[in-house]
Structures are given as structure tokens and as C-alpha cells.
Amino acid sequence: MLDQLKALETSFEEALGNVETEAQLADIKARFLGKKGELGGMMKSLGQASPEERKTLGQAVNVTKGRMATRLEEVRSSLERKLIDQKLEKDWTDITLRSSLKHSGVKEAGLHPVTIVQRELEDIFLSMGFDILDGPHIEDDFHNFTALNIPETHPARDMQDTFWFKDMNHLLRTHTSTIQVRGMEEKKTPPFKFVGPGKVFRCEATDASHEAVFHQMEGMLIGKNITVAHLIYFEKTLLSQIFKRDVEIRLRPGFFPFVEPGFELDIQCLICGGKGCKVCKQVGWVELLPCGMTHPNVLRHGGIDPEEYNGFAFGLGLDRLVMMRYGIDDIRHLHGGHLDFSRQFAK
Ligand code: FA5
């Protein structure tokens, strides 16, 4: 009987070695381990054996049965993997294949200059240890205003013309400062530093340096004993990395309810070299990077104790940065959809 059992296991292994489909595997299972299967037959024949023999042989049959079930499972899972691999091998598309385009008459696409500069900035910030966060375009009143120390009916709300939804609680975010609040909610315990790039929306008339849909990149750094000196050093380092040359900047007081003190950082207009043009509205300077020390109320709204922690925030105007970088004299070129303009940036 033990010999029979061994022979059965050998033929079971042989059968497994030839399996190619799930159906074949199911047949083998039924043939060897099924109710009317070969192992079941052996179990039945145990009835004729002596009680002593029945015990030893019964144990041997059970051990063999367990081993066979494990092997079945092993073969089943490797067959499954094999079938998936075969499928992947057959049904795939090479989305990186570019060469055939050259001869097809289809022109290759390129990145928009705002995307190019945004990605460069993200690399710079990542190298400085910042995280990159995102936030929704449709915001609620709390994240766009109240949590940023701009309570309802406060005149500072008029600083940003807003597209409200009918419920008067939701709006298209007017700045990426919303990501300050969402970042604090997510991070919870300082120290932390992050940036949040994205589109913002204002109900504004457009001119050479204003659009109704534009891009900003918010930044926030919270820790202990952070000072204005840290902020200025940080901004200078950032600008030297962005422009890779010396640019004239000036820092002047600026009012934003979510920072105290607040600053406007202007860059000397690179379109006219500071002489005055339509981009800088003839003043020779362009507002680029407003910033300041985070107001204690903002920290409180973000669940952070202002007695223990402080820090700074900034809001970079991405479109204007792109204009300065490439010498673009009208912001409306960026969203005009003219291919002759966009193609200049395709690599
Ligand atoms: C803000 O939006 C503040 N949230 C920035 C901030 C963040 C201040 C953190 C302090 C701390 P402001 O409205 O000035 O501020 O816009 C920031 C930048 O966005 C401007 O300097 C400018 O570069 C750009 N910007 C503003 N309005 C427009 C517009 N209509 N079109 C294009 N760029 C704009």
C-alpha cells in the first residue's frame, strides 16, 4: 500500500509537470484528490486492512494528501503568474516609442513654459528638503479666507476679486495660500516645509501682467525660532537658483492678513531693464514673491501652537516669473493658445 501511495504521488507530480491551463489543473485535482479520485479510492480500501495497518496507512495517506494539496496550490499560483506574464507580453503598447512620429507628419508635443518652470522650481525645492503638496481648485471659504486670518466682512477680502459659487461658501481659489492651511492640517507637527503649486482664479480684467487664471507657488516653513533673516536668506538663495545670475530685487513692506510682518519682494523688470514698460507699468519693478512671517492666528487655525512654533510663507507668481525668465512682454501670450508661441519652448 505504501508503494502504491508513492507511485500515486509520482504520477501526480508527472501530471503537474505538463500542466499548461487552469482546466488541466482542475482535472488533475479531480483525478487525484476529488471525491471519486485515486487517493479517495485508497482510503476506501483501507477498510480491508487490520486496525494496526489502518492507523499507519491512514496517517501516510493523510500526509500525502496534504503534500499534494500544497503542490497543487504552488502550481496554481505559478500558472496564474505565467498566464499574466503571457498576457502582458502580448497586449502592450510602447508609449515611449517616438521615432515613428518623425516620418508620420505628426508633430511632437512640448511642455508649456509654465510647466517647464514649475517643474524646475519643484526640483529646486525638493533639493532643499521641501515636500510638494496639492490642493483643490474649488475651495471653501474657510481655507481660502477665514483660516488665513481674513474673517467674513473683513475689507481684506476685497484684495482678491473672487468667483463665488451660488452657495456663497465655495469659490474658485484666489491664491495657493489655501495650501498653507491644508498643509498644516496634513502635517500636524512642525518642523515641516512644503510648497504647493497650482492654478488660481480671480475675477479681474486682463492686461499685460494680469490674467483671470494664472499660477502661483505657495511655500511654507514652520519650526522654532525662525526669523526674518532666515526668510530673506532663503528668498535670495531661491532667486539665485532660479535665475542662475544676479538679479536686482527689493523688499518693501506689504500687507497680507496671514503674515506679520509682511513684505513684497519685487524683481527689477527684466523686460525693460528697469527703465519702465507696459509689463512693469512704467515703474521698473515687478511684484514677484510676496512673503512674511506666518501670523499666529493662521497657525492656530492649522492646529499649531504659536507660542511654541513660528515660520514664514511666500506666494510666488509663476506666470510673471516665466515672463521674466523668457523675456515675454505680455502674460496673455501664455494662455493664448497660439502654436507659434508655444512651439518656441518645445525641446
Ligand atoms: C497673494 O496671492 C498671496 N496669497 C501671496 C502671499 C503668500 C503673501 C504667502 C504672503 C505670504 P498677491 O495677490 O500679491 O498675493 O499675488 C501673488 C503674486 O501672484 C503676485 O506677486 C503676482 O506675481 C501674481 N499675481 C497676482 N495677481 C495676478 C494676476 N491677475 N495675473 C498674474 N499674476 C498675478
GROMACS .gro file of C-alpha atoms and ligand atoms in nm:
model
  381
    1MET     CA    1   0.000   0.000   0.000
    2LEU     CA    2   0.285   0.240   0.085
    3ASP     CA    3   0.443   0.161  -0.251
    4GLN     CA    4   0.111   0.232  -0.420
    5LEU     CA    5   0.096   0.567  -0.242
    6LYS     CA    6   0.447   0.656  -0.356
    7ALA     CA    7   0.366   0.561  -0.716
    8LEU     CA    8   0.049   0.770  -0.699
    9GLU     CA    9   0.246   1.074  -0.584
   10THR     CA   10   0.500   1.025  -0.861
   11SER     CA   11   0.233   1.014  -1.131
   12PHE     CA   12   0.066   1.317  -0.970
   13GLU     CA   13   0.397   1.509  -0.999
   14GLU     CA   14   0.436   1.397  -1.361
   15ALA     CA   15   0.088   1.520  -1.443
   16LEU     CA   16   0.160   1.854  -1.274
   17GLY     CA   17   0.479   1.894  -1.481
   18ASN     CA   18   0.272   1.904  -1.801
   19VAL     CA   19   0.005   2.149  -1.686
   20GLU     CA   20  -0.048   2.448  -1.914
   21THR     CA   21  -0.400   2.561  -1.843
   22GLU     CA   22  -0.624   2.609  -1.542
   23ALA     CA   23  -0.866   2.348  -1.683
   24GLN     CA   24  -0.590   2.083  -1.689
   25LEU     CA   25  -0.508   2.170  -1.329
   26ALA     CA   26  -0.872   2.127  -1.229
   27ASP     CA   27  -0.875   1.780  -1.399
   28ILE     CA   28  -0.568   1.671  -1.206
   29LYS     CA   29  -0.723   1.787  -0.881
   30ALA     CA   30  -1.037   1.586  -0.952
   31ARG     CA   31  -0.841   1.281  -1.069
   32PHE     CA   32  -0.615   1.256  -0.765
   33LEU     CA   33  -0.784   1.442  -0.480
   34GLY     CA   34  -1.151   1.452  -0.582
   35LYS     CA   35  -1.423   1.253  -0.401
   36LYS     CA   36  -1.403   0.975  -0.655
   37GLY     CA   37  -1.032   1.030  -0.709
   38GLU     CA   38  -0.741   0.789  -0.677
   39LEU     CA   39  -0.649   0.891  -0.325
   40GLY     CA   40  -1.011   0.855  -0.216
   41GLY     CA   41  -1.009   0.502  -0.362
   42MET     CA   42  -0.708   0.414  -0.150
   43MET     CA   43  -0.878   0.549   0.160
   44LYS     CA   44  -1.172   0.321   0.094
   45SER     CA   45  -0.953   0.015   0.051
   46LEU     CA   46  -0.813   0.079   0.399
   47GLY     CA   47  -1.134  -0.075   0.530
   48GLN     CA   48  -0.997  -0.419   0.449
   49ALA     CA   49  -0.672  -0.370   0.640
   50SER     CA   50  -0.611  -0.469   1.004
   51PRO     CA   51  -0.666  -0.199   1.270
   52GLU     CA   52  -0.287  -0.164   1.319
   53GLU     CA   53  -0.224  -0.121   0.948
   54ARG     CA   54  -0.522   0.109   0.912
   55LYS     CA   55  -0.366   0.352   1.159
   56THR     CA   56  -0.021   0.369   0.994
   57LEU     CA   57  -0.156   0.369   0.639
   58GLY     CA   58  -0.428   0.623   0.724
   59GLN     CA   59  -0.164   0.861   0.856
   60ALA     CA   60   0.052   0.811   0.548
   61VAL     CA   61  -0.244   0.879   0.316
   62ASN     CA   62  -0.329   1.199   0.505
   63VAL     CA   63   0.030   1.328   0.495
   64THR     CA   64   0.047   1.256   0.121
   65LYS     CA   65  -0.287   1.427   0.069
   66GLY     CA   66  -0.160   1.740   0.249
   67ARG     CA   67   0.158   1.743   0.041
   68MET     CA   68  -0.035   1.705  -0.283
   69ALA     CA   69  -0.273   1.989  -0.189
   70THR     CA   70   0.024   2.220  -0.119
   71ARG     CA   71   0.184   2.130  -0.452
   72LEU     CA   72  -0.145   2.195  -0.633
   73GLU     CA   73  -0.160   2.542  -0.480
   74GLU     CA   74   0.203   2.615  -0.574
   75VAL     CA   75   0.147   2.512  -0.932
   76ARG     CA   76  -0.181   2.708  -0.945
   77SER     CA   77  -0.019   3.031  -0.835
   78SER     CA   78   0.284   2.996  -1.064
   79LEU     CA   79   0.048   2.916  -1.353
   80GLU     CA   80  -0.151   3.229  -1.272
   81ARG     CA   81   0.167   3.439  -1.279
   82LYS     CA   82   0.274   3.275  -1.604
   83LEU     CA   83  -0.062   3.350  -1.768
   84ILE     CA   84  -0.047   3.717  -1.656
   85ASP     CA   85   0.308   3.749  -1.792
   86GLN     CA   86   0.198   3.597  -2.122
   87LYS     CA   87  -0.091   3.842  -2.141
   88LEU     CA   88   0.136   4.138  -2.065
   89GLU     CA   89   0.379   4.018  -2.325
   90LYS     CA   90   0.104   4.009  -2.589
   91ASP     CA   91  -0.112   4.314  -2.501
   92TRP     CA   92   0.120   4.611  -2.453
   93THR     CA   93   0.172   4.947  -2.614
   94ASP     CA   94   0.507   5.120  -2.624
   95ILE     CA   95   0.406   5.470  -2.520
   96THR     CA   96   0.771   5.578  -2.527
   97LEU     CA   97   0.811   5.499  -2.893
   98ARG     CA   98   0.882   5.830  -3.061
   99SER     CA   99   1.084   5.756  -3.370
  100SER     CA  100   0.793   5.661  -3.596
  101LEU     CA  101   0.645   6.009  -3.540
  102LYS     CA  102   0.935   6.161  -3.727
  103HIS     CA  103   0.810   6.013  -4.051
  104SER     CA  104   0.436   6.031  -3.985
  105GLY     CA  105   0.393   6.405  -4.028
  106VAL     CA  106   0.260   6.430  -3.670
  107LYS     CA  107   0.448   6.696  -3.471
  108GLU     CA  108   0.580   6.608  -3.127
  109ALA     CA  109   0.430   6.790  -2.833
  110GLY     CA  110   0.624   7.004  -2.586
  111LEU     CA  111   0.568   7.131  -2.236
  112HIS     CA  112   0.406   7.467  -2.167
  113PRO     CA  113   0.661   7.721  -2.035
  114VAL     CA  114   0.472   7.749  -1.704
  115THR     CA  115   0.501   7.371  -1.663
  116ILE     CA  116   0.871   7.382  -1.753
  117VAL     CA  117   0.943   7.648  -1.489
  118GLN     CA  118   0.714   7.486  -1.232
  119ARG     CA  119   0.899   7.156  -1.266
  120GLU     CA  120   1.237   7.329  -1.238
  121LEU     CA  121   1.118   7.501  -0.921
  122GLU     CA  122   0.990   7.173  -0.780
  123ASP     CA  123   1.337   7.024  -0.832
  124ILE     CA  124   1.497   7.318  -0.653
  125PHE     CA  125   1.255   7.289  -0.360
  126LEU     CA  126   1.293   6.911  -0.341
  127SER     CA  127   1.671   6.959  -0.323
  128MET     CA  128   1.612   7.192  -0.026
  129GLY     CA  129   1.407   6.925   0.150
  130PHE     CA  130   1.060   7.070   0.082
  131ASP     CA  131   0.760   6.846   0.021
  132ILE     CA  132   0.530   6.920  -0.274
  133LEU     CA  133   0.161   6.937  -0.186
  134ASP     CA  134  -0.156   6.987  -0.387
  135GLY     CA  135  -0.494   7.141  -0.312
  136PRO     CA  136  -0.835   7.165  -0.483
  137HIS     CA  137  -0.925   7.442  -0.730
  138ILE     CA  138  -1.274   7.463  -0.580
  139GLU     CA  139  -1.221   7.571  -0.223
  140ASP     CA  140  -1.437   7.658   0.072
  141ASP     CA  141  -1.449   7.993   0.244
  142PHE     CA  142  -1.258   7.860   0.546
  143HIS     CA  143  -0.945   7.752   0.356
  144ASN     CA  144  -0.937   8.050   0.119
  145PHE     CA  145  -1.013   8.324   0.371
  146THR     CA  146  -1.115   8.255   0.731
  147ALA     CA  147  -0.825   8.024   0.822
  148LEU     CA  148  -0.589   8.278   0.668
  149ASN     CA  149  -0.696   8.541   0.918
  150ILE     CA  150  -0.940   8.708   0.677
  151PRO     CA  151  -1.273   8.686   0.861
  152GLU     CA  152  -1.609   8.736   0.694
  153THR     CA  153  -1.682   9.107   0.625
  154HIS     CA  154  -1.312   9.195   0.665
  155PRO     CA  155  -1.212   9.452   0.399
  156ALA     CA  156  -0.906   9.242   0.309
  157ARG     CA  157  -1.143   9.009   0.120
  158ASP     CA  158  -1.169   9.282  -0.142
  159MET     CA  159  -0.798   9.245  -0.221
  160GLN     CA  160  -0.884   8.944  -0.435
  161ASP     CA  161  -1.184   8.956  -0.670
  162THR     CA  162  -1.349   8.622  -0.635
  163PHE     CA  163  -1.557   8.377  -0.839
  164TRP     CA  164  -1.813   8.257  -0.585
  165PHE     CA  165  -2.044   7.960  -0.624
  166LYS     CA  166  -2.412   8.015  -0.561
  167ASP     CA  167  -2.394   7.874  -0.207
  168MET     CA  168  -2.153   8.160  -0.122
  169ASN     CA  169  -1.941   7.913   0.070
  170HIS     CA  170  -1.744   7.771  -0.221
  171LEU     CA  171  -1.526   7.958  -0.469
  172LEU     CA  172  -1.251   7.911  -0.724
  173ARG     CA  173  -0.944   7.958  -0.507
  174THR     CA  174  -0.798   8.306  -0.542
  175HIS     CA  175  -0.449   8.207  -0.429
  176THR     CA  176  -0.245   7.900  -0.342
  177SER     CA  177  -0.228   8.017   0.022
  178THR     CA  178  -0.513   7.768   0.073
  179ILE     CA  179  -0.240   7.502   0.059
  180GLN     CA  180  -0.079   7.658   0.369
  181VAL     CA  181  -0.389   7.560   0.565
  182ARG     CA  182  -0.426   7.219   0.405
  183GLY     CA  183  -0.054   7.155   0.458
  184MET     CA  184  -0.074   7.236   0.829
  185GLU     CA  185  -0.381   7.014   0.864
  186GLU     CA  186  -0.195   6.730   0.694
  187LYS     CA  187   0.147   6.768   0.858
  188LYS     CA  188   0.021   6.848   1.208
  189THR     CA  189   0.353   6.867   1.397
  190PRO     CA  190   0.638   7.104   1.299
  191PRO     CA  191   0.908   7.123   1.184
  192PHE     CA  192   0.794   7.096   0.823
  193LYS     CA  193   0.836   7.277   0.494
  194PHE     CA  194   0.640   7.240   0.176
  195VAL     CA  195   0.543   7.413  -0.148
  196GLY     CA  196   0.211   7.397  -0.331
  197PRO     CA  197   0.197   7.496  -0.698
  198GLY     CA  198  -0.121   7.541  -0.899
  199LYS     CA  199  -0.380   7.743  -1.086
  200VAL     CA  200  -0.563   8.029  -0.919
  201PHE     CA  201  -0.860   8.234  -1.036
  202ARG     CA  202  -0.958   8.598  -0.998
  203CYS     CA  203  -1.242   8.791  -1.149
  204GLU     CA  204  -1.006   9.053  -1.293
  205ALA     CA  205  -0.971   9.242  -1.619
  206THR     CA  206  -0.661   9.130  -1.805
  207ASP     CA  207  -0.366   9.341  -1.916
  208ALA     CA  208  -0.001   9.275  -1.998
  209SER     CA  209   0.072   9.144  -1.648
  210HIS     CA  210  -0.272   9.031  -1.522
  211GLU     CA  211  -0.481   8.729  -1.614
  212ALA     CA  212  -0.802   8.591  -1.463
  213VAL     CA  213  -0.648   8.242  -1.449
  214PHE     CA  214  -0.285   8.230  -1.350
  215HIS     CA  215  -0.038   8.023  -1.150
  216GLN     CA  216   0.125   8.058  -0.813
  217MET     CA  217   0.354   7.851  -0.599
  218GLU     CA  218   0.293   7.875  -0.229
  219GLY     CA  219   0.560   7.793   0.024
  220MET     CA  220   0.558   7.747   0.399
  221LEU     CA  221   0.831   7.667   0.650
  222ILE     CA  222   0.740   7.618   1.017
  223GLY     CA  223   0.979   7.538   1.300
  224LYS     CA  224   1.121   7.704   1.609
  225ASN     CA  225   1.288   8.046   1.637
  226ILE     CA  226   1.257   8.130   1.266
  227THR     CA  227   1.335   8.497   1.189
  228VAL     CA  228   1.303   8.747   0.903
  229ALA     CA  229   1.677   8.695   0.845
  230HIS     CA  230   1.606   8.329   0.761
  231LEU     CA  231   1.328   8.438   0.525
  232ILE     CA  232   1.548   8.688   0.337
  233TYR     CA  233   1.841   8.448   0.312
  234PHE     CA  234   1.606   8.180   0.184
  235GLU     CA  235   1.450   8.405  -0.083
  236LYS     CA  236   1.790   8.524  -0.208
  237THR     CA  237   1.913   8.166  -0.236
  238LEU     CA  238   1.595   8.068  -0.417
  239LEU     CA  239   1.616   8.351  -0.671
  240SER     CA  240   1.984   8.288  -0.743
  241GLN     CA  241   1.897   7.923  -0.816
  242ILE     CA  242   1.606   8.023  -1.039
  243PHE     CA  243   1.783   8.288  -1.245
  244LYS     CA  244   2.137   8.148  -1.217
  245ARG     CA  245   2.266   8.506  -1.221
  246ASP     CA  246   2.242   8.817  -1.006
  247VAL     CA  247   1.908   8.994  -1.034
  248GLU     CA  248   1.812   9.320  -0.866
  249ILE     CA  249   1.547   9.272  -0.603
  250ARG     CA  250   1.387   9.498  -0.347
  251LEU     CA  251   1.195   9.422  -0.033
  252ARG     CA  252   0.927   9.656   0.090
  253PRO     CA  253   0.650   9.632   0.347
  254GLY     CA  254   0.336   9.463   0.217
  255PHE     CA  255   0.002   9.386   0.379
  256PHE     CA  256  -0.135   9.034   0.378
  257PRO     CA  257  -0.357   8.937   0.674
  258PHE     CA  258  -0.191   8.595   0.702
  259VAL     CA  259   0.161   8.727   0.769
  260GLU     CA  260   0.306   8.975   1.015
  261PRO     CA  261   0.532   9.142   0.921
  262GLY     CA  262   0.454   9.108   0.552
  263PHE     CA  263   0.671   9.200   0.253
  264GLU     CA  264   0.651   9.249  -0.120
  265LEU     CA  265   0.956   9.119  -0.296
  266ASP     CA  266   0.992   9.285  -0.636
  267ILE     CA  267   1.234   9.199  -0.913
  268GLN     CA  268   1.376   9.465  -1.141
  269CYS     CA  269   1.185   9.429  -1.467
  270LEU     CA  270   1.392   9.211  -1.697
  271ILE     CA  271   1.183   9.313  -1.998
  272CYS     CA  272   1.295   9.678  -1.989
  273GLY     CA  273   1.595   9.651  -1.755
  274GLY     CA  274   1.419   9.880  -1.506
  275LYS     CA  275   1.355  10.167  -1.749
  276GLY     CA  276   0.977  10.124  -1.743
  277CYS     CA  277   0.744   9.936  -1.981
  278LYS     CA  278   0.387   9.802  -2.003
  279VAL     CA  279   0.477   9.487  -1.807
  280CYS     CA  280   0.605   9.680  -1.502
  281LYS     CA  281   0.354   9.960  -1.557
  282GLN     CA  282   0.643  10.201  -1.614
  283VAL     CA  283   0.782  10.162  -1.260
  284GLY     CA  284   1.076   9.937  -1.346
  285TRP     CA  285   0.984   9.672  -1.083
  286VAL     CA  286   0.757   9.366  -1.096
  287GLU     CA  287   0.587   9.212  -0.792
  288LEU     CA  288   0.705   8.855  -0.780
  289LEU     CA  289   0.731   8.698  -0.440
  290PRO     CA  290   0.516   8.837  -0.158
  291CYS     CA  291   0.605   8.682   0.175
  292GLY     CA  292   0.618   8.727   0.550
  293MET     CA  293   0.622   8.571   0.893
  294THR     CA  294   0.315   8.350   0.944
  295HIS     CA  295   0.050   8.519   1.159
  296PRO     CA  296  -0.021   8.340   1.492
  297ASN     CA  297  -0.392   8.318   1.404
  298VAL     CA  298  -0.307   8.120   1.091
  299LEU     CA  299  -0.101   7.875   1.295
  300ARG     CA  300  -0.389   7.842   1.542
  301HIS     CA  301  -0.633   7.767   1.258
  302GLY     CA  302  -0.390   7.499   1.138
  303GLY     CA  303  -0.383   7.342   1.486
  304ILE     CA  304  -0.029   7.462   1.568
  305ASP     CA  305   0.066   7.637   1.892
  306PRO     CA  306   0.212   7.981   1.802
  307GLU     CA  307   0.376   8.003   2.146
  308GLU     CA  308   0.597   7.713   2.051
  309TYR     CA  309   0.637   7.738   1.674
  310ASN     CA  310   0.669   8.006   1.408
  311GLY     CA  311   0.781   8.037   1.048
  312PHE     CA  312   0.733   8.205   0.714
  313ALA     CA  313   0.527   8.176   0.398
  314PHE     CA  314   0.556   8.307   0.046
  315GLY     CA  315   0.347   8.309  -0.272
  316LEU     CA  316   0.542   8.312  -0.594
  317GLY     CA  317   0.368   8.447  -0.906
  318LEU     CA  318   0.464   8.175  -1.153
  319ASP     CA  319   0.343   8.338  -1.477
  320ARG     CA  320   0.534   8.656  -1.402
  321LEU     CA  321   0.842   8.454  -1.322
  322VAL     CA  322   0.809   8.278  -1.658
  323MET     CA  323   0.775   8.619  -1.827
  324MET     CA  324   1.093   8.746  -1.662
  325ARG     CA  325   1.277   8.426  -1.737
  326TYR     CA  326   1.199   8.418  -2.111
  327GLY     CA  327   1.153   8.790  -2.178
  328ILE     CA  328   0.779   8.757  -2.257
  329ASP     CA  329   0.624   9.101  -2.273
  330ASP     CA  330   0.257   9.009  -2.230
  331ILE     CA  331   0.109   8.749  -1.993
  332ARG     CA  332  -0.174   8.682  -2.241
  333HIS     CA  333   0.069   8.504  -2.473
  334LEU     CA  334   0.092   8.228  -2.213
  335HIS     CA  335  -0.273   8.130  -2.242
  336GLY     CA  336  -0.347   8.248  -2.594
  337GLY     CA  337  -0.311   7.900  -2.742
  338HIS     CA  338  -0.101   8.022  -3.037
  339LEU     CA  339   0.112   7.734  -3.156
  340ASP     CA  340   0.385   7.959  -3.296
  341PHE     CA  341   0.433   8.094  -2.946
  342SER     CA  342   0.419   7.758  -2.766
  343ARG     CA  343   0.646   7.579  -3.013
  344GLN     CA  344   0.937   7.800  -2.913
  345PHE     CA  345   0.953   7.613  -2.583
  346ALA     CA  346   0.925   7.258  -2.718
  347LYS     CA  347   1.255   7.080  -2.673
  348FA5     C1  348  -0.123   8.657  -0.283
  348FA5     O1  349  -0.193   8.591  -0.360
  348FA5     C2  350  -0.077   8.599  -0.150
  348FA5     N1  351  -0.152   8.480  -0.124
  348FA5     C3  352   0.072   8.574  -0.156
  348FA5     C4  353   0.136   8.550  -0.023
  348FA5     C5  354   0.160   8.421   0.019
  348FA5     C6  355   0.175   8.657   0.057
  348FA5     C7  356   0.220   8.396   0.142
  348FA5     C8  357   0.237   8.635   0.179
  348FA5     C9  358   0.258   8.503   0.219
  348FA5     P1  359  -0.090   8.856  -0.447
  348FA5     O2  360  -0.232   8.882  -0.470
  348FA5     O3  361   0.001   8.971  -0.442
  348FA5     O4  362  -0.068   8.776  -0.309
  348FA5     O5  363  -0.038   8.755  -0.558
  348FA5    C10  364   0.089   8.694  -0.551
  348FA5    C11  365   0.163   8.702  -0.684
  348FA5     O6  366   0.079   8.646  -0.784
  348FA5    C12  367   0.190   8.845  -0.732
  348FA5     O7  368   0.311   8.893  -0.679
  348FA5    C13  369   0.198   8.826  -0.880
  348FA5     O8  370   0.327   8.780  -0.918
  348FA5    C14  371   0.096   8.718  -0.906
  348FA5     N2  372  -0.031   8.774  -0.948
  348FA5    C15  373  -0.127   8.835  -0.874
  348FA5     N3  374  -0.235   8.868  -0.948
  348FA5    C16  375  -0.207   8.824  -1.073
  348FA5    C17  376  -0.281   8.827  -1.196
  348FA5     N4  377  -0.405   8.872  -1.205
  348FA5     N5  378  -0.221   8.773  -1.305
  348FA5    C18  379  -0.096   8.719  -1.297
  348FA5     N6  380  -0.024   8.714  -1.186
  348FA5    C19  381  -0.077   8.766  -1.073
   0.00000   0.00000   0.00000
